[in-house]
Short mmCIF file of C-alpha atoms in Angstrom, two decimals:
data_model
loop_
_atom_site.label_atom_id
_atom_site.label_comp_id
_atom_site.label_asym_id
_atom_site.label_seq_id
_atom_site.Cartn_x
_atom_site.Cartn_y
_atom_site.Cartn_z
CA MET A 1 45.83 120.29 122.89
CA VAL A 2 43.30 120.81 125.67
CA HIS A 3 39.80 122.02 124.86
CA VAL A 4 37.90 124.63 126.88
CA ASP A 5 34.10 124.58 127.04
CA LEU A 6 32.59 127.90 128.15
CA SER A 7 28.95 126.95 127.55
CA GLY A 8 28.33 126.55 131.27
CA ALA A 9 29.35 130.15 131.86
CA GLN A 10 27.65 131.84 128.89
CA LYS A 11 24.54 132.95 130.75
CA PHE A 12 26.73 134.70 133.33
CA PHE A 13 28.61 136.77 130.74
CA THR A 14 27.58 140.27 129.74
CA ALA A 15 26.59 140.83 126.13
CA ALA A 16 30.17 141.81 125.27
CA GLY A 17 31.53 138.59 126.73
CA PRO A 18 35.16 137.88 127.67
CA ASP A 19 37.66 140.54 126.59
CA TYR A 20 39.77 138.81 123.96
CA LYS A 21 41.38 142.08 122.91
CA LEU A 22 42.83 142.39 126.40
CA ALA A 23 43.86 138.73 126.26
CA ALA A 24 45.66 139.42 122.99
CA LEU A 25 47.54 142.35 124.57
CA ALA A 26 48.45 140.20 127.56
CA HIS A 27 49.71 137.42 125.31
CA GLU A 28 51.82 139.86 123.33
CA THR A 29 53.23 141.27 126.58
CA LEU A 30 54.20 137.74 127.61
CA ALA A 31 55.65 136.76 124.23
CA SER A 32 57.63 139.96 123.78
CA GLY A 33 59.08 139.89 127.29
CA THR A 34 58.10 143.50 127.91
CA GLY A 35 55.87 143.00 130.96
CA LEU A 36 56.45 142.94 134.69
CA GLY A 37 58.53 139.95 135.78
CA ALA A 38 59.86 139.31 132.26
CA ASP A 39 63.10 137.97 133.72
CA PHE A 40 61.07 134.96 134.93
CA ILE A 41 59.48 133.77 131.68
CA GLY A 42 62.11 131.14 130.92
CA TRP A 43 59.44 128.46 131.45
CA ARG A 44 58.15 129.26 127.94
CA SER A 45 61.25 127.67 126.38
CA LEU A 46 62.08 125.37 129.29
CA PRO A 47 61.10 122.02 127.70
CA GLN A 48 63.29 122.65 124.66
CA HIS A 49 66.14 123.88 126.86
CA ILE A 50 65.91 120.80 129.10
CA LYS A 51 65.85 118.47 126.11
CA GLU A 52 69.06 120.05 124.83
CA THR A 53 70.88 120.16 128.18
CA GLU A 54 69.89 118.05 131.18
CA LEU A 55 67.33 115.51 130.01
CA ASP A 56 69.80 112.72 129.28
CA ARG A 57 71.48 113.18 132.69
CA ILE A 58 68.09 113.23 134.42
CA VAL A 59 67.08 109.95 132.80
CA ALA A 60 70.48 108.38 133.59
CA ALA A 61 70.27 109.44 137.24
CA ALA A 62 66.75 108.04 137.49
CA GLU A 63 67.89 104.72 136.03
CA LYS A 64 70.71 104.57 138.59
CA ILE A 65 68.26 105.15 141.44
CA ARG A 66 65.75 102.64 140.08
CA ALA A 67 68.46 99.99 139.77
CA ARG A 68 69.66 100.18 143.36
CA SER A 69 66.87 101.60 145.54
CA THR A 70 63.27 100.84 146.37
CA ALA A 71 62.56 104.38 147.53
CA LEU A 72 63.36 107.98 146.66
CA VAL A 73 62.97 110.69 149.28
CA VAL A 74 62.21 114.04 147.64
CA ILE A 75 62.89 117.02 149.88
CA GLY A 76 61.23 120.27 148.86
CA ILE A 77 58.34 122.63 149.46
CA GLY A 78 55.92 124.55 147.24
CA GLY A 79 57.02 124.50 143.63
CA SER A 80 59.89 122.20 144.58
CA TYR A 81 57.53 119.28 145.09
CA LEU A 82 53.90 119.98 144.18
CA GLY A 83 54.28 119.45 140.43
CA ALA A 84 56.22 116.21 140.78
CA ARG A 85 53.81 114.87 143.37
CA GLY A 86 50.87 115.89 141.20
CA ALA A 87 52.36 114.12 138.19
CA ILE A 88 53.18 110.93 140.09
CA GLU A 89 49.79 110.66 141.76
CA LEU A 90 48.04 111.38 138.45
CA LEU A 91 50.06 109.03 136.26
CA LYS A 92 51.43 106.46 138.71
CA PRO A 93 48.97 106.29 141.61
CA VAL A 94 49.99 102.67 142.10
CA PRO A 95 53.71 101.94 141.57
CA GLY A 96 54.36 99.37 138.88
CA LYS A 97 56.64 96.38 139.22
CA GLY A 98 60.16 97.67 139.81
CA ASP A 99 59.03 101.25 140.45
CA PRO A 100 60.55 102.74 143.61
CA ARG A 101 58.17 104.42 146.00
CA VAL A 102 58.57 108.19 146.13
CA PHE A 103 58.24 109.93 149.50
CA PHE A 104 57.83 113.69 149.78
CA VAL A 105 59.22 115.45 152.84
CA GLY A 106 60.47 118.93 153.65
CA ASN A 107 57.04 120.46 153.12
CA THR A 108 56.06 120.57 156.79
CA LEU A 109 57.55 121.09 160.25
CA SER A 110 55.38 118.36 161.78
CA ALA A 111 57.35 115.85 163.87
CA ASP A 112 54.54 113.31 163.52
CA ALA A 113 54.57 113.56 159.72
CA LEU A 114 58.34 113.06 159.72
CA TRP A 115 58.08 109.98 161.93
CA ASP A 116 55.29 108.59 159.73
CA THR A 117 57.58 108.82 156.69
CA LEU A 118 60.49 107.23 158.54
CA ASP A 119 58.24 104.37 159.68
CA GLN A 120 57.10 103.76 156.10
CA LEU A 121 60.65 103.99 154.77
CA GLY A 122 61.88 101.42 157.28
CA ASP A 123 65.16 99.80 156.27
CA GLN A 124 64.66 100.15 152.51
CA ASP A 125 67.53 101.19 150.29
CA PHE A 126 66.86 104.77 149.31
CA ASP A 127 68.23 107.85 147.61
CA VAL A 128 67.55 111.51 148.35
CA ASN A 129 66.72 114.30 145.90
CA VAL A 130 66.92 117.63 147.72
CA ILE A 131 65.36 120.52 145.80
CA SER A 132 65.97 124.10 146.86
CA LYS A 133 67.17 127.21 145.08
CA SER A 134 69.00 128.52 148.14
CA GLY A 135 69.24 125.56 150.48
CA THR A 136 68.21 127.69 153.46
CA THR A 137 64.39 127.48 153.37
CA LEU A 138 63.59 126.13 156.83
CA GLU A 139 61.29 123.19 156.10
CA PRO A 140 63.40 121.42 153.44
CA ALA A 141 66.70 122.38 155.08
CA ALA A 142 65.62 120.84 158.38
CA SER A 143 64.45 117.63 156.71
CA PHE A 144 67.62 117.44 154.63
CA ARG A 145 69.79 117.56 157.73
CA ILE A 146 67.78 114.68 159.21
CA PHE A 147 67.96 112.53 156.08
CA ARG A 148 71.64 113.24 155.53
CA GLU A 149 72.25 111.83 158.99
CA LEU A 150 70.11 108.79 158.17
CA LEU A 151 72.05 108.22 154.94
CA ALA A 152 75.36 108.48 156.81
CA ARG A 153 74.26 105.85 159.34
CA LYS A 154 73.02 103.53 156.60
CA TYR A 155 75.72 103.92 153.93
CA GLY A 156 78.74 105.33 155.78
CA ASP A 157 81.33 106.87 153.45
CA LYS A 158 79.10 105.98 150.46
CA ALA A 159 76.30 108.24 151.68
CA ASP A 160 77.14 111.12 149.34
CA GLU A 161 76.59 108.86 146.33
CA HIS A 162 72.91 108.66 147.32
CA ILE A 163 72.27 112.43 147.26
CA PHE A 164 71.09 114.33 144.20
CA ALA A 165 70.77 118.10 144.50
CA THR A 166 68.52 120.26 142.34
CA THR A 167 69.52 123.83 143.06
CA ASP A 168 70.97 127.07 141.73
CA ALA A 169 73.53 126.70 138.95
CA LYS A 170 76.22 128.81 140.63
CA ARG A 171 75.46 129.98 144.17
CA GLY A 172 73.69 129.33 147.45
CA ALA A 173 74.21 127.14 150.48
CA LEU A 174 72.97 123.96 148.80
CA LYS A 175 75.08 124.51 145.69
CA SER A 176 78.18 125.02 147.86
CA LEU A 177 77.46 121.82 149.77
CA ALA A 178 76.92 119.92 146.53
CA ASN A 179 80.24 121.15 145.17
CA ASP A 180 82.08 120.31 148.39
CA ARG A 181 80.56 116.83 148.76
CA GLY A 182 80.50 115.85 145.09
CA TRP A 183 76.75 115.33 144.84
CA GLU A 184 75.32 114.99 141.36
CA SER A 185 73.52 118.26 140.72
CA PHE A 186 70.78 119.58 138.49
CA VAL A 187 69.70 123.15 137.88
CA VAL A 188 66.78 125.24 139.07
CA PRO A 189 66.87 127.78 136.21
CA ASP A 190 67.41 131.43 137.17
CA ASP A 191 64.64 132.59 134.86
CA VAL A 192 61.99 130.12 136.05
CA GLY A 193 60.05 130.59 139.28
CA GLY A 194 59.39 127.57 141.47
CA ARG A 195 55.70 127.27 140.62
CA PHE A 196 56.60 127.13 136.89
CA SER A 197 59.48 124.65 137.32
CA VAL A 198 57.81 121.22 137.09
CA LEU A 199 59.15 120.66 133.54
CA SER A 200 62.73 121.14 134.75
CA ALA A 201 64.80 118.70 136.80
CA VAL A 202 62.71 119.84 139.77
CA GLY A 203 59.83 117.70 138.58
CA LEU A 204 61.40 115.44 135.97
CA LEU A 205 63.86 113.52 138.16
CA PRO A 206 61.25 112.32 140.70
CA MET A 207 58.85 111.61 137.84
CA ALA A 208 61.43 109.53 135.97
CA VAL A 209 62.29 107.56 139.12
CA ALA A 210 58.58 106.78 139.52
CA GLY A 211 58.52 105.28 136.03
CA ILE A 212 57.00 108.15 134.07
CA ASP A 213 58.26 108.60 130.50
CA VAL A 214 59.76 112.08 130.90
CA ARG A 215 61.06 112.16 127.33
CA LEU A 216 57.47 111.89 126.13
CA VAL A 217 56.43 114.54 128.65
CA ILE A 218 59.04 116.96 127.32
CA ASP A 219 58.32 116.30 123.64
CA SER A 220 54.60 116.76 124.31
CA ALA A 221 55.25 120.00 126.21
CA ILE A 222 57.31 121.41 123.34
CA ALA A 223 54.44 120.73 120.94
CA GLU A 224 51.84 122.09 123.34
CA LEU A 225 53.64 125.36 123.99
CA LYS A 226 53.96 125.89 120.26
CA ALA A 227 50.22 125.29 119.81
CA LEU A 228 49.38 127.64 122.69
CA ASP A 229 51.20 130.50 120.97
CA LEU A 230 48.16 130.83 118.69
CA ARG A 231 47.09 134.51 118.63
CA SER A 232 43.35 134.01 118.40
CA PRO A 233 40.23 133.66 120.56
CA GLU A 234 40.40 130.01 119.49
CA ASN A 235 43.39 129.63 121.82
CA PRO A 236 42.09 127.72 124.87
CA ALA A 237 44.46 129.65 127.14
CA TRP A 238 42.86 132.91 125.98
CA GLN A 239 39.39 131.44 126.51
CA TYR A 240 40.11 130.30 130.05
CA ALA A 241 42.02 133.44 131.10
CA ALA A 242 39.51 135.84 129.58
CA ALA A 243 36.47 133.97 130.92
CA ARG A 244 37.72 133.84 134.50
CA GLN A 245 38.79 137.51 134.42
CA HIS A 246 35.37 138.46 133.00
CA LEU A 247 33.61 136.54 135.78
CA TYR A 248 35.93 138.03 138.40
CA GLY A 249 34.85 141.48 137.21
CA LYS A 250 31.25 140.45 137.88
CA GLY A 251 31.97 139.50 141.49
CA TYR A 252 32.93 135.84 141.21
CA GLY A 253 36.06 136.06 143.33
CA ILE A 254 36.53 132.36 144.21
CA GLU A 255 37.43 129.68 141.70
CA ILE A 256 36.94 126.02 142.54
CA LEU A 257 38.98 123.54 140.51
CA GLY A 258 37.42 120.10 140.47
CA CYS A 259 38.06 116.75 138.85
CA TYR A 260 36.26 113.41 138.90
CA GLU A 261 39.53 111.50 139.25
CA PRO A 262 40.82 111.10 142.84
CA SER A 263 44.35 110.87 141.46
CA PHE A 264 44.06 114.53 140.42
CA ARG A 265 44.20 115.78 144.02
CA PHE A 266 47.79 117.02 144.02
CA MET A 267 47.46 118.49 140.55
CA GLY A 268 44.83 120.65 142.24
CA GLU A 269 47.38 121.58 144.90
CA TRP A 270 49.90 122.49 142.19
CA TRP A 271 47.26 124.61 140.42
CA LYS A 272 46.41 126.44 143.65
CA GLN A 273 50.01 127.53 144.14
CA LEU A 274 50.38 128.48 140.48
CA TYR A 275 47.36 130.77 140.48
CA GLY A 276 47.46 131.88 144.11
CA GLU A 277 51.06 133.09 144.03
CA SER A 278 50.76 134.52 140.54
CA GLU A 279 47.56 136.54 140.93
CA GLY A 280 47.07 137.22 144.64
CA LYS A 281 48.72 140.63 145.06
CA ASP A 282 48.05 144.36 145.00
CA GLY A 283 44.67 143.72 146.62
CA LYS A 284 43.60 141.68 143.59
CA GLY A 285 43.17 138.05 142.69
CA ILE A 286 40.75 135.16 142.30
CA PHE A 287 41.00 132.87 145.33
CA PRO A 288 41.90 129.34 144.13
CA ALA A 289 40.38 126.34 145.89
CA SER A 290 40.04 122.71 144.87
CA VAL A 291 37.59 119.88 145.38
CA GLU A 292 37.55 116.16 144.61
CA PHE A 293 34.40 114.96 142.93
CA THR A 294 32.27 113.00 143.42
CA ALA A 295 33.43 112.65 147.05
CA ASP A 296 33.17 116.35 147.89
CA LEU A 297 29.66 116.54 146.49
CA HIS A 298 28.68 114.79 149.72
CA SER A 299 30.46 117.36 151.88
CA MET A 300 30.92 120.64 149.97
CA GLY A 301 28.09 120.09 147.50
CA GLN A 302 25.52 122.00 149.53
CA PHE A 303 27.74 125.09 149.80
CA ILE A 304 28.61 125.05 146.11
CA GLN A 305 24.98 124.55 145.09
CA ALA A 306 23.34 127.08 147.38
CA GLY A 307 25.92 129.14 149.25
CA PRO A 308 27.08 132.69 148.46
CA ARG A 309 27.08 133.31 144.71
CA THR A 310 30.74 134.29 144.58
CA LEU A 311 31.97 130.96 143.17
CA MET A 312 32.99 129.97 139.69
CA GLU A 313 33.84 126.35 138.95
CA THR A 314 36.45 124.88 136.62
CA ILE A 315 36.23 121.15 135.95
CA VAL A 316 39.11 119.16 134.48
CA ARG A 317 37.84 116.16 132.53
CA PHE A 318 39.72 113.38 130.78
CA SER A 319 38.03 112.31 127.55
CA ARG A 320 38.99 108.68 127.90
CA SER A 321 39.46 106.47 130.92
CA ARG A 322 42.64 104.40 131.02
CA ARG A 323 40.77 101.12 131.58
CA GLU A 324 37.23 99.85 131.17
CA PHE A 325 35.13 98.69 134.11
CA PRO A 326 31.67 97.44 133.01
CA PHE A 327 29.01 97.60 135.71
CA PRO A 328 28.10 94.06 136.89
CA ASN A 329 24.66 92.47 136.70
CA ASP A 330 22.93 91.09 139.81
CA GLU A 331 19.98 88.80 139.11
CA GLN A 332 18.30 89.62 142.43
CA ASN A 333 18.88 93.38 142.01
CA ALA A 334 18.51 93.89 145.74
CA ASP A 335 20.25 97.26 145.53
CA GLY A 336 18.12 98.40 142.59
CA LEU A 337 21.15 99.20 140.47
CA ASN A 338 20.53 96.99 137.46
CA TYR A 339 19.51 100.07 135.50
CA LEU A 340 23.27 100.71 135.28
CA VAL A 341 24.01 97.37 133.61
CA GLY A 342 25.40 97.92 130.11
CA LYS A 343 27.23 101.04 131.17
CA ASP A 344 30.91 101.36 131.99
CA MET A 345 31.95 103.01 135.26
CA ALA A 346 33.69 105.69 133.19
CA ASP A 347 30.35 106.45 131.47
CA ILE A 348 28.59 106.66 134.83
CA ASN A 349 31.28 109.03 136.11
CA ARG A 350 30.91 111.29 133.08
CA ILE A 351 27.12 111.34 133.31
CA ALA A 352 27.44 112.27 136.98
CA SER A 353 29.70 115.18 136.05
CA ASP A 354 27.20 116.36 133.41
CA ALA A 355 24.40 116.20 135.97
CA VAL A 356 26.39 118.16 138.54
CA ARG A 357 27.36 120.79 136.01
CA GLU A 358 23.73 121.28 135.01
CA ALA A 359 22.67 121.61 138.66
CA HIS A 360 25.45 124.02 139.59
CA VAL A 361 24.84 126.26 136.58
CA ALA A 362 21.12 126.34 137.40
CA GLY A 363 22.07 127.21 140.99
CA GLY A 364 24.12 130.23 139.91
CA VAL A 365 27.65 128.84 139.57
CA PRO A 366 29.43 129.66 136.28
CA ASN A 367 31.06 126.50 135.01
CA LEU A 368 34.17 126.17 132.83
CA VAL A 369 35.37 122.80 131.53
CA VAL A 370 38.96 121.97 130.62
CA GLU A 371 38.95 118.76 128.56
CA VAL A 372 42.13 116.68 128.31
CA PRO A 373 42.33 113.75 125.87
CA LYS A 374 43.74 111.14 128.27
CA ARG A 375 45.32 110.69 131.68
CA ASP A 376 48.82 109.98 130.40
CA GLU A 377 52.17 111.73 129.82
CA GLU A 378 50.86 113.72 126.87
CA GLY A 379 47.75 114.80 128.76
CA PHE A 380 49.80 115.83 131.77
CA ALA A 381 52.17 117.92 129.66
CA ALA A 382 49.28 119.58 127.83
CA LEU A 383 47.54 120.44 131.09
CA VAL A 384 50.68 121.92 132.68
CA CYS A 385 51.48 124.07 129.65
CA PHE A 386 47.88 125.18 129.28
CA PHE A 387 47.54 126.29 132.90
CA GLU A 388 50.94 128.04 132.88
CA VAL A 389 50.24 130.04 129.73
CA ALA A 390 46.71 130.90 130.84
CA CYS A 391 47.99 131.94 134.27
CA ALA A 392 50.50 134.38 132.79
CA ILE A 393 47.89 135.86 130.43
CA SER A 394 45.31 136.10 133.20
CA GLY A 395 47.80 137.82 135.51
CA TYR A 396 48.73 140.42 132.92
CA MET A 397 45.05 140.97 132.16
CA SER A 398 44.46 141.83 135.82
CA GLY A 399 47.41 144.25 135.88
CA VAL A 400 49.73 142.38 138.26
CA ASN A 401 53.19 140.88 137.95
CA PRO A 402 52.39 137.16 137.60
CA PHE A 403 55.95 136.10 138.39
CA ASP A 404 56.83 137.58 141.79
CA GLN A 405 55.62 136.62 145.28
CA PRO A 406 56.67 139.36 147.73
CA GLY A 407 53.98 138.41 150.25
CA VAL A 408 55.51 135.05 151.14
CA GLU A 409 58.36 136.68 153.05
CA ALA A 410 56.22 138.32 155.76
CA TYR A 411 55.65 135.24 157.90
CA LYS A 412 59.27 134.11 157.56
CA LYS A 413 60.59 137.23 159.30
CA ASN A 414 58.33 136.59 162.28
CA MET A 415 59.14 132.88 162.37
CA PHE A 416 62.92 133.36 162.30
CA ARG A 417 62.67 136.04 165.01
CA MET A 418 60.55 133.79 167.25
CA LEU A 419 62.88 130.82 166.68
CA GLY A 420 65.89 132.90 167.67
CA LYS A 421 67.73 132.81 164.36
CA PRO A 422 70.90 134.95 164.64
CA GLY A 423 70.39 138.37 163.05
CA ALA A 424 66.61 138.00 162.72
CA VAL A 425 64.59 141.05 163.78
#
């Protein structure tokens, strides 16, 4: 289970502190399925459901891809790719021996980005996993047409064997195509929104292809969700949700998520969608941003330290590094760094994070810490479940529906009209 440290925010709280009574009500609303958007809370039982239904097929499909291809092209946007990419970059930043490379497309309309992927793919054997509830979202649909053509040129009448569709169980353009062409298909659950879907086939198939132990991920998620059902201020999801809502009420309207592991970058992107789409509505919401420390301390550090005092900071820390890296001795000490000899790079990194936290708190930035035991499958599952539960509780605490996203349709109407789509107005 993750641990939340609120000590860096205590001096910014009022005497009453975070409202755990409201957190308790929000948790009960979530658990009872009586709140707004209750038809989209299937993510709470998703790991158990996947284990009982699709997990064996997901693992078998991944083994098939790993046996015959050196690359997997994942086509999706938003929740259809951010979680999987976050997991792979966090847990498999460097592919192991025999691990296919995973490319993510369908998340942009950039011709240059598409060509860059094609150049990297070259003449490798590859499979495609297209992920879309409807099959008509412009970015992934356009990329899928392009890669279907590439598969046809490369594999001829065997091309359909290289396509795996993750889509609606019964309807939609992509589901119809999958049925017609005989593609192996997996389900985007009806009661799970895209930003909550990483522990379904949406995230698990690409993760398994990359060499991540998805069975361990799912078992860990089942245990974590059970632990996070604790009805007490000791629940870290309550602590995080209540603390950020308390700070928001005091004028801290921007939350920066940071981590001292560069491989966490796309987990930050996943987190931004999760919280941005869930809370940003009805004129309310904490704006989610992310930074990569220590690198961004040399670019954004000045603003965080001394800019407008509207920022709160959440730092994700991993208790243990995956490997040791002792700092080397230099007899001449020309760089003056021998004072670091005897320390491991992981220790230096942690001390740096402590120093930054102390400086930011002194500078007026409330600081929350989310501590994860280790950067592995269990840690990933714990972090995903923690942020999902806390997001739902936080959303209900603020009085919004955490599970809809009506605002994302506005730009699409304009785009389809400008592109000349038939029937668009």
